[in-house]
PDB file of N, CA and C in Angstrom:
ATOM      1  N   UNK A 875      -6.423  -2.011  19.768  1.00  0.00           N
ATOM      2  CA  UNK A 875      -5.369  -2.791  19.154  1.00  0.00           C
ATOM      3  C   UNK A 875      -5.317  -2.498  17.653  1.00  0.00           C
ATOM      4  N   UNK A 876      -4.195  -2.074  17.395  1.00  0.00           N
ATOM      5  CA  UNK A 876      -4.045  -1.786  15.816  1.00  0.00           C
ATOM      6  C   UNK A 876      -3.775  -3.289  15.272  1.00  0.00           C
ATOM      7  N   UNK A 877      -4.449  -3.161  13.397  1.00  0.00           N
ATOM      8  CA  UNK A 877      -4.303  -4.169  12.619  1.00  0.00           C
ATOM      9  C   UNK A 877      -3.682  -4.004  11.592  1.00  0.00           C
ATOM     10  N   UNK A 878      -2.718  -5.270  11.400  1.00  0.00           N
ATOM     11  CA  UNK A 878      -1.736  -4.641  10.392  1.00  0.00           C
ATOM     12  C   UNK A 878      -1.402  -5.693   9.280  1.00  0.00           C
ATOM     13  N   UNK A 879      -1.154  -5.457   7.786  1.00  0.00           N
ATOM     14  CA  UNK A 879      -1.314  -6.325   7.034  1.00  0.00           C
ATOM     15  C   UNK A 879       0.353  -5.761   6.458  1.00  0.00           C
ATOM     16  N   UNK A 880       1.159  -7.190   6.292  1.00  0.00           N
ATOM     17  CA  UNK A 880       2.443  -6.436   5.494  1.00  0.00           C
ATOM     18  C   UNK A 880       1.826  -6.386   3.515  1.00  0.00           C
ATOM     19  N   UNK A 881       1.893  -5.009   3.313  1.00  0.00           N
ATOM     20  CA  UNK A 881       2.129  -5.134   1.681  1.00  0.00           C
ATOM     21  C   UNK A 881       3.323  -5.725   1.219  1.00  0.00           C
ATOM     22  N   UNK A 882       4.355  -5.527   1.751  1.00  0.00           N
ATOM     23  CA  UNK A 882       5.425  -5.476   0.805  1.00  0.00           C
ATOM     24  C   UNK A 882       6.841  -5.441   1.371  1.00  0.00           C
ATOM     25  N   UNK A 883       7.825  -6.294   0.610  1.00  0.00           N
ATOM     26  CA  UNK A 883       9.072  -6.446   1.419  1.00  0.00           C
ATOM     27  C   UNK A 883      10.189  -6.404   0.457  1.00  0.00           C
ATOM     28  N   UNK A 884      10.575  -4.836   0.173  1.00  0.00           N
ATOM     29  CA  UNK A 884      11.992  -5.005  -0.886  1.00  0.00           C
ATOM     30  C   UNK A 884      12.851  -6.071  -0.866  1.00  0.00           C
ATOM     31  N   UNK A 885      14.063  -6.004  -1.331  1.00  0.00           N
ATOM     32  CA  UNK A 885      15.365  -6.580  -1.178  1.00  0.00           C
ATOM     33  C   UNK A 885      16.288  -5.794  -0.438  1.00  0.00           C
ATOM     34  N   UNK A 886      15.547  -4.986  -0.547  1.00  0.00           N
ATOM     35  CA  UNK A 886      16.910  -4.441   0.560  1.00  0.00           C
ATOM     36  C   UNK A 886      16.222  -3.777   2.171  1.00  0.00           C
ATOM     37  N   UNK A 887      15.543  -4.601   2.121  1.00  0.00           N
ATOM     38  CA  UNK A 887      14.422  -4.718   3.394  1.00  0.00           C
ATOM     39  C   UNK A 887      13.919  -4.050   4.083  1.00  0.00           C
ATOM     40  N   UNK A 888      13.085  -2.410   3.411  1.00  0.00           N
ATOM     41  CA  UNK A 888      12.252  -1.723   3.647  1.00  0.00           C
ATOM     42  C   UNK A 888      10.930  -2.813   3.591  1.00  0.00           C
ATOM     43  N   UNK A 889       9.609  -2.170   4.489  1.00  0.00           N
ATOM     44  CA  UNK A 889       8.649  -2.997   4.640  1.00  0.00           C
ATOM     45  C   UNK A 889       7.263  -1.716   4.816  1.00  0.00           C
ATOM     46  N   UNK A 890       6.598  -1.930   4.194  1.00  0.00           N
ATOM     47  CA  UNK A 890       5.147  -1.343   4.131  1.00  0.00           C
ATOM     48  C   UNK A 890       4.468  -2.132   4.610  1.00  0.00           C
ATOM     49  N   UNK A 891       3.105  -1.423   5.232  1.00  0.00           N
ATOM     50  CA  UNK A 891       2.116  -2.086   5.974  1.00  0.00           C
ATOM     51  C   UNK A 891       0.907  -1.320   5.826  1.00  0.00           C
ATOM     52  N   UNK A 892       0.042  -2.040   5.569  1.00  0.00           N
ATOM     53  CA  UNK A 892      -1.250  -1.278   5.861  1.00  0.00           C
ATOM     54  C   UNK A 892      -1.790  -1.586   7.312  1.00  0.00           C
ATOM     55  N   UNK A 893      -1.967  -0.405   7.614  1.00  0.00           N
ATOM     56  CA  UNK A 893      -2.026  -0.604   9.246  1.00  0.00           C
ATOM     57  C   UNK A 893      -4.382   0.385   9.355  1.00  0.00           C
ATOM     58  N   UNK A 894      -4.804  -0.643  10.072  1.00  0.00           N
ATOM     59  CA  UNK A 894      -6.093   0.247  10.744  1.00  0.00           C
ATOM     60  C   UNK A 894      -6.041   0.419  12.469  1.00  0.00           C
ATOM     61  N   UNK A 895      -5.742   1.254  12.766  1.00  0.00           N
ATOM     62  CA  UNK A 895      -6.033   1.500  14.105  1.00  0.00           C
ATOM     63  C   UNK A 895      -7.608   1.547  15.129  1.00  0.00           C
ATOM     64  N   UNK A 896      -7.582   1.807  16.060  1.00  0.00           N
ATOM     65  CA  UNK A 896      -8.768   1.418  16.937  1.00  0.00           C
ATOM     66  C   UNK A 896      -9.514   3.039  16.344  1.00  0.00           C
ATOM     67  N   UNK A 897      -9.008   3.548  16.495  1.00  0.00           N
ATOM     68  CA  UNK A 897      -9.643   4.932  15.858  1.00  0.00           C
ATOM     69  C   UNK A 897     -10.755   4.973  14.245  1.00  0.00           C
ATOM     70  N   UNK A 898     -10.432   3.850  13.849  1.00  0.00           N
ATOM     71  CA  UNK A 898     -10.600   3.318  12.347  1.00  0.00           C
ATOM     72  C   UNK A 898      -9.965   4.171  11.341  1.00  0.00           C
ATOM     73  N   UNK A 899      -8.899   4.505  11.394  1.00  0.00           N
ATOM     74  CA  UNK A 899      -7.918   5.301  11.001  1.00  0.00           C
ATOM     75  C   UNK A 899      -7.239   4.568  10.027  1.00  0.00           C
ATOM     76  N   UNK A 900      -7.088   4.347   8.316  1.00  0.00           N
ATOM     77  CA  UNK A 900      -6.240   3.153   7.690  1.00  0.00           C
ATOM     78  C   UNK A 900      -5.263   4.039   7.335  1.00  0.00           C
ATOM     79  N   UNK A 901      -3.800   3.751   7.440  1.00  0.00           N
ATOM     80  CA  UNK A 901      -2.693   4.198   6.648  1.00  0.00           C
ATOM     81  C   UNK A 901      -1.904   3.258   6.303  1.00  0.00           C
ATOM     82  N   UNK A 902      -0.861   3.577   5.535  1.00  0.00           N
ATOM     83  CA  UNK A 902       0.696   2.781   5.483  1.00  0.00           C
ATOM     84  C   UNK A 902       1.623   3.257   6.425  1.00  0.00           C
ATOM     85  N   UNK A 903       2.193   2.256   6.874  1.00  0.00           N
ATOM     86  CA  UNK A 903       3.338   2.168   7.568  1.00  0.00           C
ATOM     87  C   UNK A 903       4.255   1.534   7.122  1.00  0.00           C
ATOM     88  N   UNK A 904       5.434   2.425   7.054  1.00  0.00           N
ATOM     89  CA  UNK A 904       6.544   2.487   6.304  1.00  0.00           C
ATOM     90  C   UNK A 904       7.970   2.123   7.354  1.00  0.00           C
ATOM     91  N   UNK A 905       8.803   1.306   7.422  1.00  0.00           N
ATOM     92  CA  UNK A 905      10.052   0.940   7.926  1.00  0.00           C
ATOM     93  C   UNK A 905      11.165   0.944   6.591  1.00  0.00           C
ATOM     94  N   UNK A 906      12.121   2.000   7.124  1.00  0.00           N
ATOM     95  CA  UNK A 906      12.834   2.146   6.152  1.00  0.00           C
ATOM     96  C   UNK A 906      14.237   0.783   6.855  1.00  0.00           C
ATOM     97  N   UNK A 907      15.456   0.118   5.618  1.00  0.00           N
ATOM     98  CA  UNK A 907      16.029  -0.774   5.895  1.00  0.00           C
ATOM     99  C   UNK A 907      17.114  -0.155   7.299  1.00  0.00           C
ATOM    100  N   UNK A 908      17.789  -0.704   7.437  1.00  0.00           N
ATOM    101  CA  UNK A 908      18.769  -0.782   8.724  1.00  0.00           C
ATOM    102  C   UNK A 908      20.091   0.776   8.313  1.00  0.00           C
ATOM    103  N   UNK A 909      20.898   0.352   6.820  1.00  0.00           N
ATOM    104  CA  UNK A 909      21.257   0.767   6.007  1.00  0.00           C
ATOM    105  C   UNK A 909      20.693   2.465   5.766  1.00  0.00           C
ATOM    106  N   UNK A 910      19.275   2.310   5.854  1.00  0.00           N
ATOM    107  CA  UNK A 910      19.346   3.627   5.272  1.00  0.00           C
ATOM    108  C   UNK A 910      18.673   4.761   6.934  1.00  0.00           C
ATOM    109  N   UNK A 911      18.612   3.943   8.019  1.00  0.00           N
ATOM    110  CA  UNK A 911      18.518   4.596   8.592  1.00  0.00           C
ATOM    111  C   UNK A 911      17.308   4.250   9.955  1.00  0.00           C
ATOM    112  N   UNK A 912      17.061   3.040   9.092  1.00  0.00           N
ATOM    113  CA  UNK A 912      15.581   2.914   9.830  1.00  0.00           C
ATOM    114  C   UNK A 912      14.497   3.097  10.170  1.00  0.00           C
ATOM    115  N   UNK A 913      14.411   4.210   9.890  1.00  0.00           N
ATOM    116  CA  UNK A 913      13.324   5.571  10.034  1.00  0.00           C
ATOM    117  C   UNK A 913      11.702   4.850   9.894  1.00  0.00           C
ATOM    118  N   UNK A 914      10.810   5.396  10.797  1.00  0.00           N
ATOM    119  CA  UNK A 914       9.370   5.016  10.597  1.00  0.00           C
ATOM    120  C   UNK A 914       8.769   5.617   9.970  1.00  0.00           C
ATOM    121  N   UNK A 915       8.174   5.842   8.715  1.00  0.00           N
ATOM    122  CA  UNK A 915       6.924   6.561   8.453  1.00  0.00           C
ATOM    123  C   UNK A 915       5.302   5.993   8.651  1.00  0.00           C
ATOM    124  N   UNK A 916       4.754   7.237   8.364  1.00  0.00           N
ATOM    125  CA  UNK A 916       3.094   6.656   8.543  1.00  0.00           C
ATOM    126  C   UNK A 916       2.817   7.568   7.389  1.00  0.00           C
ATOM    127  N   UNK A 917       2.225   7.093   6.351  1.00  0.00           N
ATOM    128  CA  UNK A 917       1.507   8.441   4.848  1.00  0.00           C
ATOM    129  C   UNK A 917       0.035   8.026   4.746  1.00  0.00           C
ATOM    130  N   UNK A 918      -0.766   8.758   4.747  1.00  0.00           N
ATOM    131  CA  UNK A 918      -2.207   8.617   3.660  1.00  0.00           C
ATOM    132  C   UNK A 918      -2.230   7.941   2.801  1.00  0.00           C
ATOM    133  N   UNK A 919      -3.408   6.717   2.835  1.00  0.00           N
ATOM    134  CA  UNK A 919      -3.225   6.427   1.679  1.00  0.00           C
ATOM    135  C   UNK A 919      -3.399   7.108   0.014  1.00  0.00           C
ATOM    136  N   UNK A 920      -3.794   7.907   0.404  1.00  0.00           N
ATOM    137  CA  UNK A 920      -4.071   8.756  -1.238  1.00  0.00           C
ATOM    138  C   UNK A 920      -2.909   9.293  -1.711  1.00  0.00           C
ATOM    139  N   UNK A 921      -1.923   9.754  -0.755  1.00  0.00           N
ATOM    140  CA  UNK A 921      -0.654  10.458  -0.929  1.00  0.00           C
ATOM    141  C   UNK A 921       0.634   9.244  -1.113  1.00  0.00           C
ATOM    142  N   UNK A 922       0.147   8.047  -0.074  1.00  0.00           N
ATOM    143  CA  UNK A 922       1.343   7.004  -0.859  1.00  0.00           C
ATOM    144  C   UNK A 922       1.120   6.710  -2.178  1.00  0.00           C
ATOM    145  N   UNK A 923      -0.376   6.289  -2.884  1.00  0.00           N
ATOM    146  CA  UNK A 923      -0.741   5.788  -4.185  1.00  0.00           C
ATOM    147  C   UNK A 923      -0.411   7.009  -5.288  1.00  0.00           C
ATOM    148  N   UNK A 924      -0.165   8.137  -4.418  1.00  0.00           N
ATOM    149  CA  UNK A 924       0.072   9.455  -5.674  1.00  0.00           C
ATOM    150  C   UNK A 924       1.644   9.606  -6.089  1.00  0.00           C
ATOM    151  N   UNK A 925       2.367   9.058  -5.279  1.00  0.00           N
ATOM    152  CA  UNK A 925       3.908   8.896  -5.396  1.00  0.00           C
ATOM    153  C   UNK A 925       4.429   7.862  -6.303  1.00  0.00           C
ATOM    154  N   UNK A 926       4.035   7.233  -6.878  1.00  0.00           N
ATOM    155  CA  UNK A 926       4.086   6.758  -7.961  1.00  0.00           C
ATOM    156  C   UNK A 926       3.816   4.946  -8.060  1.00  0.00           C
ATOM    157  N   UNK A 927       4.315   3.940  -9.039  1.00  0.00           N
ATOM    158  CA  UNK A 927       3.655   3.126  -9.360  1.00  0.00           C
ATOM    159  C   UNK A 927       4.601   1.861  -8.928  1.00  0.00           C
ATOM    160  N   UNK A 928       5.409   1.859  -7.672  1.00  0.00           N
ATOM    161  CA  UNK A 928       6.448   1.144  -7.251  1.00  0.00           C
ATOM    162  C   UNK A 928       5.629  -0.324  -7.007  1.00  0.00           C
ATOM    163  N   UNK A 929       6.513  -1.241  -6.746  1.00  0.00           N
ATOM    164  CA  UNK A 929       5.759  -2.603  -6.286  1.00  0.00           C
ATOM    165  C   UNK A 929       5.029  -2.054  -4.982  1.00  0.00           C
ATOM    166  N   UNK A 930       5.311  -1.815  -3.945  1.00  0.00           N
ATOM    167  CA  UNK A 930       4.499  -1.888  -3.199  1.00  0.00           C
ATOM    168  C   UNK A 930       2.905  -1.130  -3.133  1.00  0.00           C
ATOM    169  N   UNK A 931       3.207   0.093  -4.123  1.00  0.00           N
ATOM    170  CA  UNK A 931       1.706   0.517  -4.874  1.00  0.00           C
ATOM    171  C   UNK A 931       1.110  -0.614  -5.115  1.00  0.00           C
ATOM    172  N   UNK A 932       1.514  -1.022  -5.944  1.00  0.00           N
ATOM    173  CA  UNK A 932       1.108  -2.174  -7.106  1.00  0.00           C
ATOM    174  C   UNK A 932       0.506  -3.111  -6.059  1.00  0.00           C
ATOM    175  N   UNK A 933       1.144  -3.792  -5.020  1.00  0.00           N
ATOM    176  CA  UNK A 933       0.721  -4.507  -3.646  1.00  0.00           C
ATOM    177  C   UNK A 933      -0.702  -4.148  -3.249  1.00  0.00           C
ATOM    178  N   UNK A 934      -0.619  -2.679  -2.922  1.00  0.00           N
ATOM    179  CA  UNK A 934      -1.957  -2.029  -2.575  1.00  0.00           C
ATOM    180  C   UNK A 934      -3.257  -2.312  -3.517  1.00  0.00           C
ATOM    181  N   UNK A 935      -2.906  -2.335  -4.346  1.00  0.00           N
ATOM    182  CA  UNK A 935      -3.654  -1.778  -5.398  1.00  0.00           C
ATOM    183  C   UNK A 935      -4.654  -3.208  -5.559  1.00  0.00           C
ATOM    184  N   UNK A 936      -3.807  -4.018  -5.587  1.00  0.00           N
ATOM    185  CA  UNK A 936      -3.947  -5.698  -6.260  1.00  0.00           C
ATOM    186  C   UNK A 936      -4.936  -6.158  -4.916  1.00  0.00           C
ATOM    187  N   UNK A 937      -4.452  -5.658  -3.825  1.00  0.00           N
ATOM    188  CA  UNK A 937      -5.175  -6.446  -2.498  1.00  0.00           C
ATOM    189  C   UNK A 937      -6.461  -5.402  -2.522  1.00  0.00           C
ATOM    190  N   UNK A 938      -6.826  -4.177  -3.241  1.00  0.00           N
ATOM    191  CA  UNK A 938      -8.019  -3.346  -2.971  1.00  0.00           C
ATOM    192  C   UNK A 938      -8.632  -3.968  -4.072  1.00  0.00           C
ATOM    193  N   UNK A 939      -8.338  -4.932  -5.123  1.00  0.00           N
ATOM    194  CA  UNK A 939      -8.774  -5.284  -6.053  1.00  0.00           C
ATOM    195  C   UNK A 939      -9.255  -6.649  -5.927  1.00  0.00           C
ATOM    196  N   UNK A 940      -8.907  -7.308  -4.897  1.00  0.00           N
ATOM    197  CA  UNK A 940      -9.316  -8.379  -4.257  1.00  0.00           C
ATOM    198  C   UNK A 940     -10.664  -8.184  -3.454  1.00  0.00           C
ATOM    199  N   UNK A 941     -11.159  -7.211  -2.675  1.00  0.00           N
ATOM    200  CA  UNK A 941     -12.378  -6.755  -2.489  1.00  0.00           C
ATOM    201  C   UNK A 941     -13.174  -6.546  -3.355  1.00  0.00           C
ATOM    202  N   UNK A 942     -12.979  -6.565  -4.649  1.00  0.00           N
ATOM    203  CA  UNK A 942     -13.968  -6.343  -5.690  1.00  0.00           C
ATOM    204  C   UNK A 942     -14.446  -7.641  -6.094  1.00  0.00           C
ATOM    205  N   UNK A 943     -13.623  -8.645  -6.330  1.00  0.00           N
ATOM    206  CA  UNK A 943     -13.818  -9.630  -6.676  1.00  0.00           C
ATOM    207  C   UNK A 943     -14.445 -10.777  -5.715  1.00  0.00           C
ATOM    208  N   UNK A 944     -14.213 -10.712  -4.520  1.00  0.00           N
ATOM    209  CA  UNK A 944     -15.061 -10.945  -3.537  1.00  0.00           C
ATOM    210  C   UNK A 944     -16.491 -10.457  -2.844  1.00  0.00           C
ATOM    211  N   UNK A 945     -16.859  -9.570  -3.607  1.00  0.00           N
ATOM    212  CA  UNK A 945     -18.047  -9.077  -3.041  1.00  0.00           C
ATOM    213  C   UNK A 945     -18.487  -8.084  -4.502  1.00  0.00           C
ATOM    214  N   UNK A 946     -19.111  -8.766  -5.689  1.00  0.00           N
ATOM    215  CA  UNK A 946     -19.293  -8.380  -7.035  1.00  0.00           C
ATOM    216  C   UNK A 946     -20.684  -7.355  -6.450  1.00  0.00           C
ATOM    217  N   UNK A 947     -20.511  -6.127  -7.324  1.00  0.00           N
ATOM    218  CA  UNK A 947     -21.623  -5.391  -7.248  1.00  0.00           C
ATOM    219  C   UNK A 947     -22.811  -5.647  -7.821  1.00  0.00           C
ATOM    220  N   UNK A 948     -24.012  -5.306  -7.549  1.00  0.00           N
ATOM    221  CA  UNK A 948     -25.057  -5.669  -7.368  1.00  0.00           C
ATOM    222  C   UNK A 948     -25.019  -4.694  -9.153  1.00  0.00           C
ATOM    223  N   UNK A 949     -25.740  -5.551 -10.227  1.00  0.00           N
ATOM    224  CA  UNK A 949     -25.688  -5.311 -11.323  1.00  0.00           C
ATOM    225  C   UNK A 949     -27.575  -4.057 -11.493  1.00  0.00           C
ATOM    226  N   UNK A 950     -28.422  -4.123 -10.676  1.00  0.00           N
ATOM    227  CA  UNK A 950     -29.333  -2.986 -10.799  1.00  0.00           C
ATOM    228  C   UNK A 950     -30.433  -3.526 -11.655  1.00  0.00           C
ATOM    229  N   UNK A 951     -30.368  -4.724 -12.111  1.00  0.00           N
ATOM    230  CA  UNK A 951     -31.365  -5.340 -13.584  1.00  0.00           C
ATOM    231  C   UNK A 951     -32.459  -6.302 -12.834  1.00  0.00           C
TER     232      UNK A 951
END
């Protein structure tokens, strides 16, 4: 069973997802709006975050930054 978290929901109602599959496979999944066609994508995450600095980056980014702050690294002292 795949798991899927929505990042992000334009206005003109494209929708990203971070999706992990049973494979443990993490990508984005991409639904483009009605309008432009509908179209599904699936990208890497290294290759969506390299395309530039859109809100839904920004989405990503903020929720991988939420793991940090929940589980502080062990300072070594």
């Amino acid at each position: 069973m795949k798991k899927a978290r929505k990042l992000y929901e334009s206005s003109s109602g494209d929708r990203w997802y971070l999706i992990a599959d049973p494979s443990g496979a993490v990508f984005i999944h991409h639904e483009a709006n009605l309008a432009s066609g509908g179209q599904v994508e699936h990208e890497d995450i290294a290759a969506f975050l390299g395309r530039g600095t859109g809100p839904e980056q920004q989405e990503l980014l903020r929720l991988i930054a939420t793991l940090a702050e929940e589980h502080p690294a062990a300072t070594g002292k």
